[in-house]
Amino acid sequence: MHSSSTSPTSPTSSSALPESAEVQSKAPREDTLDFLRQHFREYGMLLSLIMIMVFFQVMTDGTLMQPLNITNLVLQNSYIVIMALGMLLVIVAGHIDLSVGSVCGFIGALAAVLMVNFNWPVLPAVLVCLCAGGLIGAVQGWFIAYYRIPAFIVTLAGMLVFKGLALALLQGQSVGPFPDSFQTLSSGFVPAAFNPDGFRWTSLGAGLVVAMWLAVAAARSRHQAARYEMNVEPQPVFLARTLVFSGLLVYLSYLLASYKGLPNVLVVMGALIAIFHFATSRTTVGRRIYALGGNEKAAKLSGIRTERLSFLTFVNMGVLAALAGLVFAARLNTATPKAGLGFELDVIAACFIGGASASGGVGKVMGAVIGAFIMGVMNNGMSIMGIGIDYQQVIKGLVLLAAVFVDVYNKNRA
């Protein structure tokens, strides 16, 4: 009998084991890098917001992150975030709305006429204003969806029409002040359960609860996706993103709690963000809007009523523009003929900076929110530094151009 010997090239040889182990050790790292490259825009926005906040925190000698300034930052950008949620759906569906700033100003003027001139109670006046916003969106959406008139033309006409109507309603003058109960929509704060004159523990507790709930919900969603063998983000990326986002949320809650607590408008804004995030990621209507923007003909052939869907996105945009107009009017405590001027540019820029595609079909709610706060932090930080409004506009324009360039570059490379 001759004994069998293992050849040097056998796969069971000891020399092959270290190479196999090395490949296995590199695989998770390579998967993580590939995932980050594929989702560069999504994670880059959050990192960009953090870096911009750190930059202005240093350049303003710590003024940016002071509790009073953080509260003002939330109040100043609340109406932009609210409108960005509606604009995101419009852009994802493949359209644009240039009239949101004028609609915002017109609704503020309507609220002032009803509450101040005609002494309407707050609740009926607010309901009428929201219905008026929905009606405006419905009229514009009808021409766009069913008559196939380009959204750019229809909403450009709407921008001029409602700017003129606001001027006519107010007769060229500012109207105010509003009732105190209406002002609390924008300038009020969540009442403190303990020690109302000191640190607002209720606000900090609410921030902790929300951060924990979001972390648990994200972990559960990732676990379910992995169980069905869907593509999920690598664990190191997931943990880092969750820790950074939760830590930032708790820290901001602490800063707000050390001043006056959570602003009422922040609660409204948070509820809307949660609703729209759920609607776009978990509902049939949300998926159909993305399908509409991705390929309208294919969506129509698959049975989606594309005209109705486009119509509803503009109705939704009108209601949110009306809500933003009420928030802005409550914050100023007056309605002015120039209210809403230029808002449409900030809203559209927030969506594009946050990752929405100019060709439709791409964009996320949290991206639009992050984009809005990037614009807000830049405005606030540059104002604190004493940079003139002229250079602020130049810088914001360059940031918007860079964001769209990255989107087009990634799309062409793919």
mmCIF file of C-alpha atoms in Angstrom:
data_model
loop_
_atom_site.group_PDB
_atom_site.id
_atom_site.type_symbol
_atom_site.label_atom_id
_atom_site.label_comp_id
_atom_site.label_asym_id
_atom_site.label_seq_id
_atom_site.Cartn_x
_atom_site.Cartn_y
_atom_site.Cartn_z
ATOM 1 C CA MET A 1 0.000 0.000 0.000
ATOM 2 C CA HIS A 2 1.193 3.458 -0.789
ATOM 3 C CA SER A 3 0.115 6.389 1.330
ATOM 4 C CA SER A 4 -1.724 9.231 -0.312
ATOM 5 C CA SER A 5 -0.123 12.654 0.016
ATOM 6 C CA THR A 6 -1.687 16.052 -0.216
ATOM 7 C CA SER A 7 -0.344 18.156 -3.065
ATOM 8 C CA PRO A 8 0.888 21.711 -2.405
ATOM 9 C CA THR A 9 -1.881 23.097 -4.551
ATOM 10 C CA SER A 10 -4.657 21.262 -2.719
ATOM 11 C CA PRO A 11 -7.458 23.513 -1.392
ATOM 12 C CA THR A 12 -7.052 21.851 1.987
ATOM 13 C CA SER A 13 -3.466 22.900 2.383
ATOM 14 C CA SER A 14 -2.553 25.142 5.272
ATOM 15 C CA SER A 15 -1.119 27.785 2.955
ATOM 16 C CA ALA A 16 -4.601 28.510 1.556
ATOM 17 C CA LEU A 17 -6.199 29.169 4.929
ATOM 18 C CA PRO A 18 -4.649 32.537 5.696
ATOM 19 C CA GLU A 19 -5.612 33.821 2.226
ATOM 20 C CA SER A 20 -9.227 32.706 2.737
ATOM 21 C CA ALA A 21 -9.364 34.308 6.147
ATOM 22 C CA GLU A 22 -7.917 37.502 4.731
ATOM 23 C CA VAL A 23 -10.580 37.615 1.991
ATOM 24 C CA GLN A 24 -13.330 37.067 4.552
ATOM 25 C CA SER A 25 -11.937 39.796 6.787
ATOM 26 C CA LYS A 26 -11.848 42.240 3.904
ATOM 27 C CA ALA A 27 -15.351 41.447 2.653
ATOM 28 C CA PRO A 28 -17.334 43.387 5.290
ATOM 29 C CA ARG A 29 -15.066 46.403 4.879
ATOM 30 C CA GLU A 30 -15.413 46.332 1.090
ATOM 31 C CA ASP A 31 -19.183 45.922 1.393
ATOM 32 C CA THR A 32 -19.312 48.957 3.669
ATOM 33 C CA LEU A 33 -17.230 51.069 1.268
ATOM 34 C CA ASP A 34 -19.342 49.971 -1.711
ATOM 35 C CA PHE A 35 -22.528 50.822 0.172
ATOM 36 C CA LEU A 36 -21.225 54.265 1.122
ATOM 37 C CA ARG A 37 -20.201 54.937 -2.483
ATOM 38 C CA GLN A 38 -23.644 53.936 -3.745
ATOM 39 C CA HIS A 39 -25.403 56.076 -1.134
ATOM 40 C CA PHE A 40 -22.925 58.944 -1.106
ATOM 41 C CA ARG A 41 -25.588 61.615 -1.643
ATOM 42 C CA GLU A 42 -27.838 60.349 1.139
ATOM 43 C CA TYR A 43 -25.184 60.220 3.861
ATOM 44 C CA GLY A 44 -23.259 63.170 2.459
ATOM 45 C CA MET A 45 -26.170 65.511 3.198
ATOM 46 C CA LEU A 46 -26.241 64.652 6.904
ATOM 47 C CA LEU A 47 -22.474 64.991 7.136
ATOM 48 C CA SER A 48 -22.647 68.285 5.240
ATOM 49 C CA LEU A 49 -25.213 69.665 7.703
ATOM 50 C CA ILE A 50 -23.026 68.662 10.655
ATOM 51 C CA MET A 51 -19.899 70.152 9.056
ATOM 52 C CA ILE A 52 -21.701 73.409 8.225
ATOM 53 C CA MET A 53 -22.973 73.664 11.805
ATOM 54 C CA VAL A 54 -19.481 73.033 13.191
ATOM 55 C CA PHE A 55 -17.997 75.613 10.786
ATOM 56 C CA PHE A 56 -20.428 78.368 11.757
ATOM 57 C CA GLN A 57 -20.206 77.409 15.434
ATOM 58 C CA VAL A 58 -16.467 78.129 15.265
ATOM 59 C CA MET A 59 -16.754 81.215 13.044
ATOM 60 C CA THR A 60 -19.447 82.799 15.238
ATOM 61 C CA ASP A 61 -17.585 82.085 18.503
ATOM 62 C CA GLY A 62 -20.280 79.695 19.721
ATOM 63 C CA THR A 63 -23.260 81.925 18.946
ATOM 64 C CA LEU A 64 -24.845 79.500 16.460
ATOM 65 C CA MET A 65 -25.536 76.753 19.004
ATOM 66 C CA GLN A 66 -26.776 78.958 21.811
ATOM 67 C CA PRO A 67 -30.301 77.953 22.973
ATOM 68 C CA LEU A 68 -31.847 81.285 21.938
ATOM 69 C CA ASN A 69 -30.365 81.080 18.442
ATOM 70 C CA ILE A 70 -31.374 77.421 17.998
ATOM 71 C CA THR A 71 -34.949 78.377 18.902
ATOM 72 C CA ASN A 72 -34.859 81.236 16.401
ATOM 73 C CA LEU A 73 -33.416 78.879 13.789
ATOM 74 C CA VAL A 74 -36.366 76.518 14.216
ATOM 75 C CA LEU A 75 -38.909 79.355 14.079
ATOM 76 C CA GLN A 76 -37.268 80.975 11.043
ATOM 77 C CA ASN A 77 -37.187 77.778 8.999
ATOM 78 C CA SER A 78 -40.407 76.063 10.072
ATOM 79 C CA TYR A 79 -42.480 77.369 7.157
ATOM 80 C CA ILE A 80 -39.704 76.434 4.680
ATOM 81 C CA VAL A 81 -39.625 72.859 6.019
ATOM 82 C CA ILE A 82 -43.425 72.601 5.874
ATOM 83 C CA MET A 83 -43.521 73.694 2.243
ATOM 84 C CA ALA A 84 -40.500 71.521 1.365
ATOM 85 C CA LEU A 85 -42.504 68.425 2.328
ATOM 86 C CA GLY A 86 -45.140 69.268 -0.265
ATOM 87 C CA MET A 87 -42.615 70.442 -2.844
ATOM 88 C CA LEU A 88 -40.741 67.152 -2.550
ATOM 89 C CA LEU A 89 -43.803 65.202 -3.713
ATOM 90 C CA VAL A 90 -44.347 67.661 -6.563
ATOM 91 C CA ILE A 91 -40.723 67.302 -7.706
ATOM 92 C CA VAL A 92 -40.722 63.518 -7.287
ATOM 93 C CA ALA A 93 -43.853 63.407 -9.480
ATOM 94 C CA GLY A 94 -41.877 65.262 -12.166
ATOM 95 C CA HIS A 95 -43.308 68.774 -11.740
ATOM 96 C CA ILE A 96 -42.411 72.080 -10.084
ATOM 97 C CA ASP A 97 -44.416 74.731 -8.218
ATOM 98 C CA LEU A 98 -43.269 78.338 -8.434
ATOM 99 C CA SER A 99 -46.357 79.775 -6.756
ATOM 100 C CA VAL A 100 -45.821 78.555 -3.174
ATOM 101 C CA GLY A 101 -44.324 81.829 -1.947
ATOM 102 C CA SER A 102 -47.181 83.890 -3.345
ATOM 103 C CA VAL A 103 -49.790 81.436 -2.032
ATOM 104 C CA CYS A 104 -48.122 81.608 1.378
ATOM 105 C CA GLY A 105 -48.370 85.414 1.385
ATOM 106 C CA PHE A 106 -51.932 85.404 0.047
ATOM 107 C CA ILE A 107 -53.150 83.017 2.764
ATOM 108 C CA GLY A 108 -51.514 85.182 5.427
ATOM 109 C CA ALA A 109 -53.353 88.179 4.008
ATOM 110 C CA LEU A 110 -56.633 86.249 3.955
ATOM 111 C CA ALA A 111 -56.136 85.212 7.591
ATOM 112 C CA ALA A 112 -55.480 88.840 8.578
ATOM 113 C CA VAL A 113 -58.612 90.087 6.813
ATOM 114 C CA LEU A 114 -60.776 87.409 8.430
ATOM 115 C CA MET A 115 -59.396 87.656 11.971
ATOM 116 C CA VAL A 116 -58.480 91.326 12.241
ATOM 117 C CA ASN A 117 -60.886 93.136 9.923
ATOM 118 C CA PHE A 118 -63.911 90.849 10.292
ATOM 119 C CA ASN A 119 -63.188 89.537 13.808
ATOM 120 C CA TRP A 120 -63.591 85.866 12.892
ATOM 121 C CA PRO A 121 -62.717 83.303 15.583
ATOM 122 C CA VAL A 122 -59.319 81.689 15.085
ATOM 123 C CA LEU A 123 -60.428 78.123 14.334
ATOM 124 C CA PRO A 124 -62.965 78.901 11.568
ATOM 125 C CA ALA A 125 -60.532 81.349 9.980
ATOM 126 C CA VAL A 126 -57.729 78.764 9.989
ATOM 127 C CA LEU A 127 -60.001 76.126 8.445
ATOM 128 C CA VAL A 128 -61.125 78.524 5.704
ATOM 129 C CA CYS A 129 -57.484 79.405 4.950
ATOM 130 C CA LEU A 130 -56.450 75.749 4.697
ATOM 131 C CA CYS A 131 -59.408 75.017 2.414
ATOM 132 C CA ALA A 132 -58.485 78.030 0.279
ATOM 133 C CA GLY A 133 -54.958 76.673 -0.055
ATOM 134 C CA GLY A 134 -56.299 73.276 -1.097
ATOM 135 C CA LEU A 135 -58.597 74.922 -3.642
ATOM 136 C CA ILE A 136 -55.699 76.911 -5.109
ATOM 137 C CA GLY A 137 -53.660 73.723 -5.439
ATOM 138 C CA ALA A 138 -56.639 71.947 -7.003
ATOM 139 C CA VAL A 139 -57.134 74.636 -9.662
ATOM 140 C CA GLN A 140 -53.475 74.644 -10.617
ATOM 141 C CA GLY A 141 -53.260 70.859 -10.465
ATOM 142 C CA TRP A 142 -56.329 70.537 -12.710
ATOM 143 C CA PHE A 143 -54.696 72.517 -15.524
ATOM 144 C CA ILE A 144 -51.424 70.621 -15.103
ATOM 145 C CA ALA A 145 -52.770 67.094 -14.757
ATOM 146 C CA TYR A 146 -55.798 67.076 -17.068
ATOM 147 C CA TYR A 147 -54.992 69.789 -19.618
ATOM 148 C CA ARG A 148 -51.284 68.904 -19.777
ATOM 149 C CA ILE A 149 -50.167 72.518 -19.437
ATOM 150 C CA PRO A 150 -46.563 72.557 -18.127
ATOM 151 C CA ALA A 151 -46.385 73.085 -14.378
ATOM 152 C CA PHE A 152 -43.750 75.774 -14.846
ATOM 153 C CA ILE A 153 -46.197 77.943 -16.823
ATOM 154 C CA VAL A 154 -49.254 77.316 -14.619
ATOM 155 C CA THR A 155 -47.467 77.982 -11.336
ATOM 156 C CA LEU A 156 -45.611 80.983 -12.762
ATOM 157 C CA ALA A 157 -49.012 82.444 -13.602
ATOM 158 C CA GLY A 158 -50.199 81.510 -10.098
ATOM 159 C CA MET A 159 -47.210 83.285 -8.580
ATOM 160 C CA LEU A 160 -48.209 86.526 -10.305
ATOM 161 C CA VAL A 161 -51.941 86.110 -9.642
ATOM 162 C CA PHE A 162 -51.720 85.479 -5.915
ATOM 163 C CA LYS A 163 -49.062 88.089 -5.368
ATOM 164 C CA GLY A 164 -51.508 90.581 -6.882
ATOM 165 C CA LEU A 165 -54.459 89.226 -4.885
ATOM 166 C CA ALA A 166 -52.524 89.532 -1.623
ATOM 167 C CA LEU A 167 -51.753 93.154 -2.455
ATOM 168 C CA ALA A 168 -55.421 93.765 -3.258
ATOM 169 C CA LEU A 169 -56.664 92.092 -0.065
ATOM 170 C CA LEU A 170 -54.371 94.163 2.136
ATOM 171 C CA GLN A 171 -54.874 97.320 0.026
ATOM 172 C CA GLY A 172 -51.124 97.856 0.063
ATOM 173 C CA GLN A 173 -50.918 98.046 3.868
ATOM 174 C CA SER A 174 -49.868 95.728 6.681
ATOM 175 C CA VAL A 175 -52.743 94.309 8.730
ATOM 176 C CA GLY A 176 -52.388 93.177 12.339
ATOM 177 C CA PRO A 177 -51.972 92.302 15.130
ATOM 178 C CA PHE A 178 -53.473 88.814 15.320
ATOM 179 C CA PRO A 179 -55.283 87.378 18.353
ATOM 180 C CA ASP A 180 -53.002 85.932 21.026
ATOM 181 C CA SER A 181 -54.378 82.417 20.542
ATOM 182 C CA PHE A 182 -53.361 82.499 16.878
ATOM 183 C CA GLN A 183 -49.851 83.731 17.669
ATOM 184 C CA THR A 184 -49.193 80.654 19.804
ATOM 185 C CA LEU A 185 -49.132 78.589 16.589
ATOM 186 C CA SER A 186 -45.697 80.011 15.810
ATOM 187 C CA SER A 187 -44.456 81.795 18.917
ATOM 188 C CA GLY A 188 -45.809 79.500 21.644
ATOM 189 C CA PHE A 189 -43.982 76.701 23.481
ATOM 190 C CA VAL A 190 -44.972 73.340 24.910
ATOM 191 C CA PRO A 191 -45.946 73.923 28.578
ATOM 192 C CA ALA A 192 -43.538 72.610 31.205
ATOM 193 C CA ALA A 193 -44.936 69.986 33.564
ATOM 194 C CA PHE A 194 -42.267 70.640 36.206
ATOM 195 C CA ASN A 195 -40.433 73.814 37.202
ATOM 196 C CA PRO A 196 -41.998 76.120 34.566
ATOM 197 C CA ASP A 197 -39.517 78.924 35.313
ATOM 198 C CA GLY A 198 -36.380 76.764 35.031
ATOM 199 C CA PHE A 199 -35.042 73.924 32.935
ATOM 200 C CA ARG A 200 -37.784 72.359 30.781
ATOM 201 C CA TRP A 201 -37.422 68.680 31.668
ATOM 202 C CA THR A 202 -40.581 67.878 29.699
ATOM 203 C CA SER A 203 -38.959 69.027 26.473
ATOM 204 C CA LEU A 204 -35.770 67.057 27.126
ATOM 205 C CA GLY A 205 -37.807 63.967 27.994
ATOM 206 C CA ALA A 206 -39.779 64.313 24.777
ATOM 207 C CA GLY A 207 -36.519 64.519 22.816
ATOM 208 C CA LEU A 208 -35.175 61.385 24.513
ATOM 209 C CA VAL A 209 -38.378 59.452 23.835
ATOM 210 C CA VAL A 210 -38.440 60.459 20.167
ATOM 211 C CA ALA A 211 -34.737 59.580 19.734
ATOM 212 C CA MET A 212 -35.242 56.147 21.320
ATOM 213 C CA TRP A 213 -38.384 55.487 19.286
ATOM 214 C CA LEU A 214 -36.638 56.388 16.029
ATOM 215 C CA ALA A 215 -33.650 54.175 16.877
ATOM 216 C CA VAL A 216 -35.864 51.194 17.736
ATOM 217 C CA ALA A 217 -38.018 51.710 14.635
ATOM 218 C CA ALA A 218 -34.935 51.881 12.413
ATOM 219 C CA ALA A 219 -33.484 48.713 13.970
ATOM 220 C CA ARG A 220 -36.773 46.867 13.554
ATOM 221 C CA SER A 221 -37.112 47.969 9.928
ATOM 222 C CA ARG A 222 -33.553 46.865 9.175
ATOM 223 C CA HIS A 223 -34.134 43.501 10.847
ATOM 224 C CA GLN A 224 -37.286 42.865 8.822
ATOM 225 C CA ALA A 225 -35.550 43.820 5.585
ATOM 226 C CA ALA A 226 -32.635 41.483 6.366
ATOM 227 C CA ARG A 227 -35.032 38.653 7.198
ATOM 228 C CA TYR A 228 -36.540 38.919 3.719
ATOM 229 C CA GLU A 229 -33.009 39.006 2.250
ATOM 230 C CA MET A 230 -33.340 42.602 1.073
ATOM 231 C CA ASN A 231 -30.322 44.857 0.649
ATOM 232 C CA VAL A 232 -29.664 46.634 3.959
ATOM 233 C CA GLU A 233 -26.981 49.052 5.080
ATOM 234 C CA PRO A 234 -23.967 47.430 6.791
ATOM 235 C CA GLN A 235 -24.133 47.264 10.536
ATOM 236 C CA PRO A 236 -21.241 49.729 11.193
ATOM 237 C CA VAL A 237 -22.933 52.311 8.954
ATOM 238 C CA PHE A 238 -26.306 51.716 10.581
ATOM 239 C CA LEU A 239 -24.912 52.066 14.106
ATOM 240 C CA ALA A 240 -22.907 55.189 13.254
ATOM 241 C CA ARG A 241 -25.856 56.870 11.528
ATOM 242 C CA THR A 242 -28.258 56.009 14.353
ATOM 243 C CA LEU A 243 -25.860 57.223 17.064
ATOM 244 C CA VAL A 244 -25.094 60.488 15.250
ATOM 245 C CA PHE A 245 -28.727 61.252 14.447
ATOM 246 C CA SER A 246 -30.003 60.304 17.929
ATOM 247 C CA GLY A 247 -27.201 62.182 19.661
ATOM 248 C CA LEU A 248 -27.862 65.299 17.596
ATOM 249 C CA LEU A 249 -31.584 65.105 18.331
ATOM 250 C CA VAL A 250 -31.044 64.736 22.089
ATOM 251 C CA TYR A 251 -28.480 67.546 22.133
ATOM 252 C CA LEU A 252 -30.817 69.924 20.316
ATOM 253 C CA SER A 253 -33.616 68.954 22.726
ATOM 254 C CA TYR A 254 -31.305 69.801 25.628
ATOM 255 C CA LEU A 255 -30.502 73.201 24.132
ATOM 256 C CA LEU A 256 -34.172 73.984 23.579
ATOM 257 C CA ALA A 257 -35.063 72.762 27.082
ATOM 258 C CA SER A 258 -32.507 75.119 28.605
ATOM 259 C CA TYR A 259 -34.323 78.108 27.054
ATOM 260 C CA LYS A 260 -38.130 77.925 26.728
ATOM 261 C CA GLY A 261 -38.636 74.326 25.650
ATOM 262 C CA LEU A 262 -40.052 72.891 22.441
ATOM 263 C CA PRO A 263 -41.763 75.455 20.176
ATOM 264 C CA ASN A 264 -45.316 74.526 19.179
ATOM 265 C CA VAL A 265 -44.420 74.834 15.515
ATOM 266 C CA LEU A 266 -41.631 72.260 15.998
ATOM 267 C CA VAL A 267 -44.220 69.761 17.239
ATOM 268 C CA VAL A 268 -46.402 70.467 14.185
ATOM 269 C CA MET A 269 -43.384 70.177 11.910
ATOM 270 C CA GLY A 270 -42.265 66.904 13.506
ATOM 271 C CA ALA A 271 -45.722 65.390 13.123
ATOM 272 C CA LEU A 272 -45.826 66.364 9.435
ATOM 273 C CA ILE A 273 -42.349 64.910 8.826
ATOM 274 C CA ALA A 274 -43.405 61.607 10.408
ATOM 275 C CA ILE A 275 -46.631 61.479 8.374
ATOM 276 C CA PHE A 276 -44.926 62.221 5.058
ATOM 277 C CA HIS A 277 -42.052 59.852 5.758
ATOM 278 C CA PHE A 278 -44.544 57.070 6.418
ATOM 279 C CA ALA A 279 -46.640 57.996 3.375
ATOM 280 C CA THR A 280 -43.688 58.017 0.976
ATOM 281 C CA SER A 281 -41.988 54.869 2.266
ATOM 282 C CA ARG A 282 -44.799 52.606 3.454
ATOM 283 C CA THR A 283 -47.946 53.349 1.438
ATOM 284 C CA THR A 284 -49.122 52.450 -2.048
ATOM 285 C CA VAL A 285 -49.770 56.091 -2.917
ATOM 286 C CA GLY A 286 -46.197 56.991 -2.029
ATOM 287 C CA ARG A 287 -44.744 54.250 -4.214
ATOM 288 C CA ARG A 288 -46.994 55.299 -7.084
ATOM 289 C CA ILE A 289 -45.764 58.900 -6.892
ATOM 290 C CA TYR A 290 -42.185 57.662 -7.306
ATOM 291 C CA ALA A 291 -43.290 55.453 -10.192
ATOM 292 C CA LEU A 292 -45.032 58.437 -11.805
ATOM 293 C CA GLY A 293 -41.886 60.558 -11.634
ATOM 294 C CA GLY A 294 -39.630 57.731 -12.745
ATOM 295 C CA ASN A 295 -41.562 56.855 -15.907
ATOM 296 C CA GLU A 296 -45.034 58.275 -16.424
ATOM 297 C CA LYS A 297 -45.864 56.120 -19.448
ATOM 298 C CA ALA A 298 -44.864 52.911 -17.690
ATOM 299 C CA ALA A 299 -46.818 53.945 -14.590
ATOM 300 C CA LYS A 300 -49.913 54.623 -16.691
ATOM 301 C CA LEU A 301 -49.612 51.277 -18.487
ATOM 302 C CA SER A 302 -49.369 49.511 -15.134
ATOM 303 C CA GLY A 303 -52.769 50.873 -14.137
ATOM 304 C CA ILE A 304 -51.797 53.957 -12.119
ATOM 305 C CA ARG A 305 -54.117 56.933 -12.611
ATOM 306 C CA THR A 306 -51.299 59.371 -13.250
ATOM 307 C CA GLU A 307 -53.493 62.430 -13.837
ATOM 308 C CA ARG A 308 -55.259 61.996 -10.523
ATOM 309 C CA LEU A 309 -51.963 61.459 -8.724
ATOM 310 C CA SER A 310 -50.434 64.648 -10.170
ATOM 311 C CA PHE A 311 -53.613 66.534 -9.266
ATOM 312 C CA LEU A 312 -53.450 65.358 -5.637
ATOM 313 C CA THR A 313 -49.793 66.326 -5.250
ATOM 314 C CA PHE A 314 -50.707 69.932 -6.091
ATOM 315 C CA VAL A 315 -53.711 69.889 -3.748
ATOM 316 C CA ASN A 316 -51.374 68.702 -0.991
ATOM 317 C CA MET A 317 -48.885 71.435 -1.910
ATOM 318 C CA GLY A 318 -51.599 74.080 -1.693
ATOM 319 C CA VAL A 319 -52.667 72.979 1.796
ATOM 320 C CA LEU A 320 -49.085 72.961 3.074
ATOM 321 C CA ALA A 321 -48.392 76.372 1.512
ATOM 322 C CA ALA A 322 -51.492 77.670 3.321
ATOM 323 C CA LEU A 323 -50.282 76.184 6.630
ATOM 324 C CA ALA A 324 -46.866 77.765 6.082
ATOM 325 C CA GLY A 325 -48.572 81.099 5.381
ATOM 326 C CA LEU A 326 -50.444 80.878 8.688
ATOM 327 C CA VAL A 327 -47.235 80.004 10.569
ATOM 328 C CA PHE A 328 -45.352 82.886 8.962
ATOM 329 C CA ALA A 329 -48.141 85.389 9.634
ATOM 330 C CA ALA A 330 -48.409 84.226 13.258
ATOM 331 C CA ARG A 331 -44.667 84.645 13.704
ATOM 332 C CA LEU A 332 -44.657 88.201 12.326
ATOM 333 C CA ASN A 333 -47.969 88.960 14.088
ATOM 334 C CA THR A 334 -48.995 90.843 10.968
ATOM 335 C CA ALA A 335 -49.691 90.286 7.271
ATOM 336 C CA THR A 336 -47.655 92.316 4.798
ATOM 337 C CA PRO A 337 -47.937 92.658 0.993
ATOM 338 C CA LYS A 338 -44.354 91.361 0.584
ATOM 339 C CA ALA A 339 -44.835 88.228 2.704
ATOM 340 C CA GLY A 340 -43.640 85.072 0.962
ATOM 341 C CA LEU A 341 -41.313 86.908 -1.418
ATOM 342 C CA GLY A 342 -38.630 84.484 -2.588
ATOM 343 C CA PHE A 343 -39.859 81.578 -0.458
ATOM 344 C CA GLU A 344 -40.306 79.373 -3.510
ATOM 345 C CA LEU A 345 -36.568 79.591 -4.240
ATOM 346 C CA ASP A 346 -35.582 78.453 -0.738
ATOM 347 C CA VAL A 347 -38.143 75.626 -0.815
ATOM 348 C CA ILE A 348 -37.062 74.318 -4.217
ATOM 349 C CA ALA A 349 -33.395 74.659 -3.268
ATOM 350 C CA ALA A 350 -33.995 72.694 -0.050
ATOM 351 C CA CYS A 351 -35.440 69.773 -2.032
ATOM 352 C CA PHE A 352 -32.641 69.701 -4.604
ATOM 353 C CA ILE A 353 -29.896 70.105 -2.005
ATOM 354 C CA GLY A 354 -31.539 67.282 -0.035
ATOM 355 C CA GLY A 355 -31.187 64.847 -2.930
ATOM 356 C CA ALA A 356 -34.305 65.255 -5.066
ATOM 357 C CA SER A 357 -33.706 64.809 -8.777
ATOM 358 C CA ALA A 358 -34.676 67.498 -11.266
ATOM 359 C CA SER A 359 -35.984 64.773 -13.603
ATOM 360 C CA GLY A 360 -38.345 63.308 -10.966
ATOM 361 C CA GLY A 361 -38.667 59.925 -9.315
ATOM 362 C CA VAL A 362 -35.915 60.472 -6.733
ATOM 363 C CA GLY A 363 -35.984 62.151 -3.325
ATOM 364 C CA LYS A 364 -36.604 61.469 0.359
ATOM 365 C CA VAL A 365 -38.464 63.343 3.070
ATOM 366 C CA MET A 366 -35.508 63.473 5.458
ATOM 367 C CA GLY A 367 -33.317 64.688 2.614
ATOM 368 C CA ALA A 368 -35.652 67.635 1.998
ATOM 369 C CA VAL A 369 -35.706 68.418 5.738
ATOM 370 C CA ILE A 370 -31.906 68.287 5.936
ATOM 371 C CA GLY A 371 -31.675 70.455 2.822
ATOM 372 C CA ALA A 372 -33.997 73.021 4.390
ATOM 373 C CA PHE A 373 -31.894 73.183 7.543
ATOM 374 C CA ILE A 374 -28.696 73.439 5.506
ATOM 375 C CA MET A 375 -30.161 76.547 3.877
ATOM 376 C CA GLY A 376 -31.393 77.811 7.247
ATOM 377 C CA VAL A 377 -28.082 77.304 9.050
ATOM 378 C CA MET A 378 -26.242 79.008 6.197
ATOM 379 C CA ASN A 379 -28.619 81.997 6.293
ATOM 380 C CA ASN A 380 -28.391 82.249 10.067
ATOM 381 C CA GLY A 381 -24.644 81.750 10.276
ATOM 382 C CA MET A 382 -23.847 84.245 7.524
ATOM 383 C CA SER A 383 -26.151 86.813 9.123
ATOM 384 C CA ILE A 384 -24.396 86.415 12.478
ATOM 385 C CA MET A 385 -21.028 86.832 10.747
ATOM 386 C CA GLY A 386 -22.264 90.057 9.151
ATOM 387 C CA ILE A 387 -22.148 88.841 5.541
ATOM 388 C CA GLY A 388 -24.358 91.010 3.349
ATOM 389 C CA ILE A 389 -27.532 89.731 1.728
ATOM 390 C CA ASP A 390 -25.898 90.128 -1.700
ATOM 391 C CA TYR A 391 -23.123 87.659 -0.970
ATOM 392 C CA GLN A 392 -25.544 85.376 0.868
ATOM 393 C CA GLN A 393 -27.542 85.011 -2.329
ATOM 394 C CA VAL A 394 -24.378 84.277 -4.312
ATOM 395 C CA ILE A 395 -23.265 81.581 -1.876
ATOM 396 C CA LYS A 396 -26.698 79.935 -1.747
ATOM 397 C CA GLY A 397 -26.865 79.900 -5.535
ATOM 398 C CA LEU A 398 -23.472 78.217 -5.771
ATOM 399 C CA VAL A 399 -24.491 75.596 -3.191
ATOM 400 C CA LEU A 400 -27.662 74.836 -5.164
ATOM 401 C CA LEU A 401 -25.706 74.553 -8.412
ATOM 402 C CA ALA A 402 -23.195 72.213 -6.783
ATOM 403 C CA ALA A 403 -25.988 69.983 -5.427
ATOM 404 C CA VAL A 404 -27.646 69.655 -8.833
ATOM 405 C CA PHE A 405 -24.259 69.077 -10.485
ATOM 406 C CA VAL A 406 -23.542 66.156 -8.131
ATOM 407 C CA ASP A 407 -26.944 64.666 -8.934
ATOM 408 C CA VAL A 408 -26.423 64.911 -12.706
ATOM 409 C CA TYR A 409 -22.832 63.661 -12.461
ATOM 410 C CA ASN A 410 -23.844 60.576 -10.466
ATOM 411 C CA LYS A 411 -26.690 59.856 -12.870
ATOM 412 C CA ASN A 412 -24.447 60.128 -15.949
ATOM 413 C CA ARG A 413 -21.768 57.969 -14.331
ATOM 414 C CA ALA A 414 -24.327 55.275 -13.564
#
